[in-house]
Short mmCIF file of N, CA, C and O and ligand atoms in Angstrom, two decimals:
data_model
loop_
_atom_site.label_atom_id
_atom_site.label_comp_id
_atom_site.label_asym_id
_atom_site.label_seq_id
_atom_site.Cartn_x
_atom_site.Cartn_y
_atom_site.Cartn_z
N UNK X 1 -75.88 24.32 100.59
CA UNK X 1 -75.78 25.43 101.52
C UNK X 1 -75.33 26.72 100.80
O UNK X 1 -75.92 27.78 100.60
N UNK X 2 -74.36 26.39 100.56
CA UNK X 2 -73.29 28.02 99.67
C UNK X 2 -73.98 27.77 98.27
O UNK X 2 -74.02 26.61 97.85
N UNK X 3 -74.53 28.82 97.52
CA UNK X 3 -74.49 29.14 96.40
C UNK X 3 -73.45 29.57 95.59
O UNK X 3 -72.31 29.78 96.00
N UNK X 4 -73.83 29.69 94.48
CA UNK X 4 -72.24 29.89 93.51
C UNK X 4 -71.83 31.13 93.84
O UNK X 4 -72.72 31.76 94.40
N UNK X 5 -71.06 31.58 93.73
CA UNK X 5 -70.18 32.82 93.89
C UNK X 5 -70.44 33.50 92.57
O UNK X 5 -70.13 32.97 91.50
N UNK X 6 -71.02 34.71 92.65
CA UNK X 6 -70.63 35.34 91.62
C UNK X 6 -69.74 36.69 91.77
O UNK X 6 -69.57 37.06 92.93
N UNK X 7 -69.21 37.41 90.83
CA UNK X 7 -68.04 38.16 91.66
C UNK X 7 -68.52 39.14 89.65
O UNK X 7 -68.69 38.47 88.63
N UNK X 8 -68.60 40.50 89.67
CA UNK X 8 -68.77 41.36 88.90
C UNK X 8 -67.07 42.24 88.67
O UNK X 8 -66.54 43.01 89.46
N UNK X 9 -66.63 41.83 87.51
CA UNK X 9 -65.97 42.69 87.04
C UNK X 9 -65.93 43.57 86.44
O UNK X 9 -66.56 43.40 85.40
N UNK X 10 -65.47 44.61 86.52
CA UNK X 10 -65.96 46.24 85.68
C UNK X 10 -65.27 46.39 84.71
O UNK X 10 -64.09 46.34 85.08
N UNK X 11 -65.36 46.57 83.42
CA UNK X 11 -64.74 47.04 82.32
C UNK X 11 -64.77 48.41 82.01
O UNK X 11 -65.52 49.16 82.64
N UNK X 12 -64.11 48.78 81.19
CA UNK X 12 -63.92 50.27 80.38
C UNK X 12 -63.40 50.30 78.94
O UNK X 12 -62.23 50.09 78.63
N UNK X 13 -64.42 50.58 78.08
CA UNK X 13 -64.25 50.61 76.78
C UNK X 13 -64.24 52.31 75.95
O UNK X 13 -64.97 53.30 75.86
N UNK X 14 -62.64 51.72 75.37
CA UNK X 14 -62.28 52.86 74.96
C UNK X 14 -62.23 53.39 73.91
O UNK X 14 -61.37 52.77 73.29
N UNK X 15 -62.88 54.69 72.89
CA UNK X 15 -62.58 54.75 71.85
C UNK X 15 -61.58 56.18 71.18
O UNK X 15 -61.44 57.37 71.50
N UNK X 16 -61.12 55.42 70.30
CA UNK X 16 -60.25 56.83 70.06
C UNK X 16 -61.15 57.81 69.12
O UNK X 16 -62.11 57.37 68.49
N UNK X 17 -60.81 59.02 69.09
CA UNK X 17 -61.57 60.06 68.50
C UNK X 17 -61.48 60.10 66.86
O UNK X 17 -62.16 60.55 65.94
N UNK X 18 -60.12 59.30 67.05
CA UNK X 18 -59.53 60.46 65.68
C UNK X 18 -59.94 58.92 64.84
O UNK X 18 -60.97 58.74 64.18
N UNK X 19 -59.16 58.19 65.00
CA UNK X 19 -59.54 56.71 63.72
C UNK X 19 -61.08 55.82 64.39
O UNK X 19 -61.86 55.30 63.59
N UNK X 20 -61.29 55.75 65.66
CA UNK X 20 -62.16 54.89 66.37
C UNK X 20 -62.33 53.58 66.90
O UNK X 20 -63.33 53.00 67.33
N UNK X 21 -60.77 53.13 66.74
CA UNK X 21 -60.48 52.13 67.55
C UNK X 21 -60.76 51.76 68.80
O UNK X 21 -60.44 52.51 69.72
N UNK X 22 -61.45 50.45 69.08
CA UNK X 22 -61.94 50.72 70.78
C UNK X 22 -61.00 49.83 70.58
O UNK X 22 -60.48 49.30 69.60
N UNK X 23 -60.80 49.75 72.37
CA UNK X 23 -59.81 48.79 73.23
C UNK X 23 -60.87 49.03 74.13
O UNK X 23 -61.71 49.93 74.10
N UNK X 24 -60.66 47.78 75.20
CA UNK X 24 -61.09 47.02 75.90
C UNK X 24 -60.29 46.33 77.60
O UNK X 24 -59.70 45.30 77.92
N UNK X 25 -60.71 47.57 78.31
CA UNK X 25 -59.48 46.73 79.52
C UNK X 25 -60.47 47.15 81.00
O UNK X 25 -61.64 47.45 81.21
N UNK X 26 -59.73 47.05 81.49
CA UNK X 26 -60.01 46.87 83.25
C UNK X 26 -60.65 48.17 83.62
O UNK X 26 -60.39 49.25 83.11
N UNK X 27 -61.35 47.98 84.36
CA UNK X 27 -61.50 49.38 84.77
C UNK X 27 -60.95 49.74 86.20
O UNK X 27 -61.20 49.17 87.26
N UNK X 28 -60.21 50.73 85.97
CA UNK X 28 -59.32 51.54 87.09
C UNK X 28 -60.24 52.43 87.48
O UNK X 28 -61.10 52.90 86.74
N UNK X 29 -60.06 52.77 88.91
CA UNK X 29 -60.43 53.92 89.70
C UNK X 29 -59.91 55.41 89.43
O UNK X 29 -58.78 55.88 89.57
N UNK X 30 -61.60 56.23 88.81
CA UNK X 30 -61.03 57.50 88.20
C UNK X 30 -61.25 57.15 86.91
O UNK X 30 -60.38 57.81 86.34
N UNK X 31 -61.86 56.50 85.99
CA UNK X 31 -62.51 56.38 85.43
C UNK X 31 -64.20 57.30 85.02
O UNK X 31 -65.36 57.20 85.43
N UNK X 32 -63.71 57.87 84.34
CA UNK X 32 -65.35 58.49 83.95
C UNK X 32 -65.59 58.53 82.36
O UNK X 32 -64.77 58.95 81.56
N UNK X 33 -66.45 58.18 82.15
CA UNK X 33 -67.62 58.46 80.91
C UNK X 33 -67.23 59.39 80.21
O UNK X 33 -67.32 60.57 80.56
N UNK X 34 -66.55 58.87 78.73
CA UNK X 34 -66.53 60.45 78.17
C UNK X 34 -65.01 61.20 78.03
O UNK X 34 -64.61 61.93 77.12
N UNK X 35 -64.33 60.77 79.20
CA UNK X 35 -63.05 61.50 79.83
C UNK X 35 -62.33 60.78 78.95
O UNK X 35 -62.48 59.62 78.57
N UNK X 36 -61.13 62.03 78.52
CA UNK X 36 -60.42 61.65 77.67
C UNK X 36 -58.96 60.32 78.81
O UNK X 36 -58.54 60.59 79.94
N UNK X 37 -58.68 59.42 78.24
CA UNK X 37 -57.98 58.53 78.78
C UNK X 37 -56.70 58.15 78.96
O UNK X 37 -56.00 58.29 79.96
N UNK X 38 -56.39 57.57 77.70
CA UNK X 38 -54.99 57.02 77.32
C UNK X 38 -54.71 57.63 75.78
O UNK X 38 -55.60 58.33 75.30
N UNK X 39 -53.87 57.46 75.22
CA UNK X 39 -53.48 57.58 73.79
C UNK X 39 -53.37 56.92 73.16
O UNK X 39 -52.47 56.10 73.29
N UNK X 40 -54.40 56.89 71.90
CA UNK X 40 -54.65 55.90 70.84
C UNK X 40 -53.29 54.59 70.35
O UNK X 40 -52.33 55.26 69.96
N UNK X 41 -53.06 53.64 70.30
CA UNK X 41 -52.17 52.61 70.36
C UNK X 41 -52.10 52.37 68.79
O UNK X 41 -51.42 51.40 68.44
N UNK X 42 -52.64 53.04 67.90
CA UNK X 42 -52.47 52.74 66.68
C UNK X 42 -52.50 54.60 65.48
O UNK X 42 -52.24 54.86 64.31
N UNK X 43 -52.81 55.12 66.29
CA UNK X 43 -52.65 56.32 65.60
C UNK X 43 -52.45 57.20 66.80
O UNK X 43 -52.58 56.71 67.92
N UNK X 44 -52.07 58.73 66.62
CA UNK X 44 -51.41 59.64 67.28
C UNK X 44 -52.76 60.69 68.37
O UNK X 44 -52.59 61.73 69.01
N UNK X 45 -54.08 59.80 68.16
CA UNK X 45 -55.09 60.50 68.64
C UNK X 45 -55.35 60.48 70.20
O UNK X 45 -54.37 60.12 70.85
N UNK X 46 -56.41 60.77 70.87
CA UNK X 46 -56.77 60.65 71.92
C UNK X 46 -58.04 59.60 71.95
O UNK X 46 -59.01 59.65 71.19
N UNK X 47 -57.78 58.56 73.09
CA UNK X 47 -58.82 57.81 72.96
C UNK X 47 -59.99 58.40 74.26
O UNK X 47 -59.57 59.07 75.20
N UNK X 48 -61.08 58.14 74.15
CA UNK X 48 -61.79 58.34 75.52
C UNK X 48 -62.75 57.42 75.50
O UNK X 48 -63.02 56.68 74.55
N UNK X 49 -63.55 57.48 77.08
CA UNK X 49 -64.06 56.32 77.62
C UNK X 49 -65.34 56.58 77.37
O UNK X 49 -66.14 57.37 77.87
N UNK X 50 -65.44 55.34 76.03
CA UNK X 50 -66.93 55.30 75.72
C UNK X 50 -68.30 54.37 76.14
O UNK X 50 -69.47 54.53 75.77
N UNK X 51 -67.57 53.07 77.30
CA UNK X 51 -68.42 52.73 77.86
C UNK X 51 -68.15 51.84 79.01
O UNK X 51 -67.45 50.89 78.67
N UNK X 52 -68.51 51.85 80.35
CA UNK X 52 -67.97 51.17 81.38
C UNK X 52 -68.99 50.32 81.42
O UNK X 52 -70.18 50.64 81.37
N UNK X 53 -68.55 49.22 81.51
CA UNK X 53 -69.91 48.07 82.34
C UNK X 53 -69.04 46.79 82.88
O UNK X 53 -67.91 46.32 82.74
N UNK X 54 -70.47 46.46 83.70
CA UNK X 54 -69.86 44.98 84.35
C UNK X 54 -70.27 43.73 83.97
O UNK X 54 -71.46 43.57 83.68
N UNK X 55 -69.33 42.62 83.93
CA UNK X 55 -69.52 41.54 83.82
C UNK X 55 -70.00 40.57 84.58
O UNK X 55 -70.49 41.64 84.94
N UNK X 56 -70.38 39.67 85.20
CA UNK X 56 -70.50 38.56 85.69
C UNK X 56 -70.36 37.65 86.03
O UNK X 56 -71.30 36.87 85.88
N UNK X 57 -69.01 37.13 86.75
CA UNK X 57 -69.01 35.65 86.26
C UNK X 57 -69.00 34.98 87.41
O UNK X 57 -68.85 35.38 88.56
N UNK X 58 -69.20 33.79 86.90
CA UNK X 58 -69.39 32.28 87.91
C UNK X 58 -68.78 31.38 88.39
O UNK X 58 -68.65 30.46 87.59
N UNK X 59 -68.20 31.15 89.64
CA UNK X 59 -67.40 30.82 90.30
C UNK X 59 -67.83 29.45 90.34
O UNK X 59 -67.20 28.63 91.01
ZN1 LIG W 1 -56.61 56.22 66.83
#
């Protein structure tokens, strides 16, 4: 009767400007493409959001 559940989680991948470290986390509301974000976790730069997408998974 019920098919599997699938349920899409959104990511946001982040890169910093200055060294280019991405990180990799959740995506929060207010999120945009491009927009500068959080602050680099390994050097003193600005990171911004270089790619949002969703996942998939199977319940
Ligand atoms: Zn950095």
């Amino acid at each position: 009767m019920f098919s599997k559940q699938k349920i899409t989680i959104a990511y946001t991948v982040e890169k910093c400007i200055k060294c280019g470290m991405k990180r990799k986390r959740k995506f929060v509301n207010g999120d945009v493409l491009f927009a500068e974000s959080s602050k680099c976790t390994s050097c003193d730069g600005m990171a911004s959001i270089e790619k949002i997408f969703g996942e998939i998974l199977e319940k």
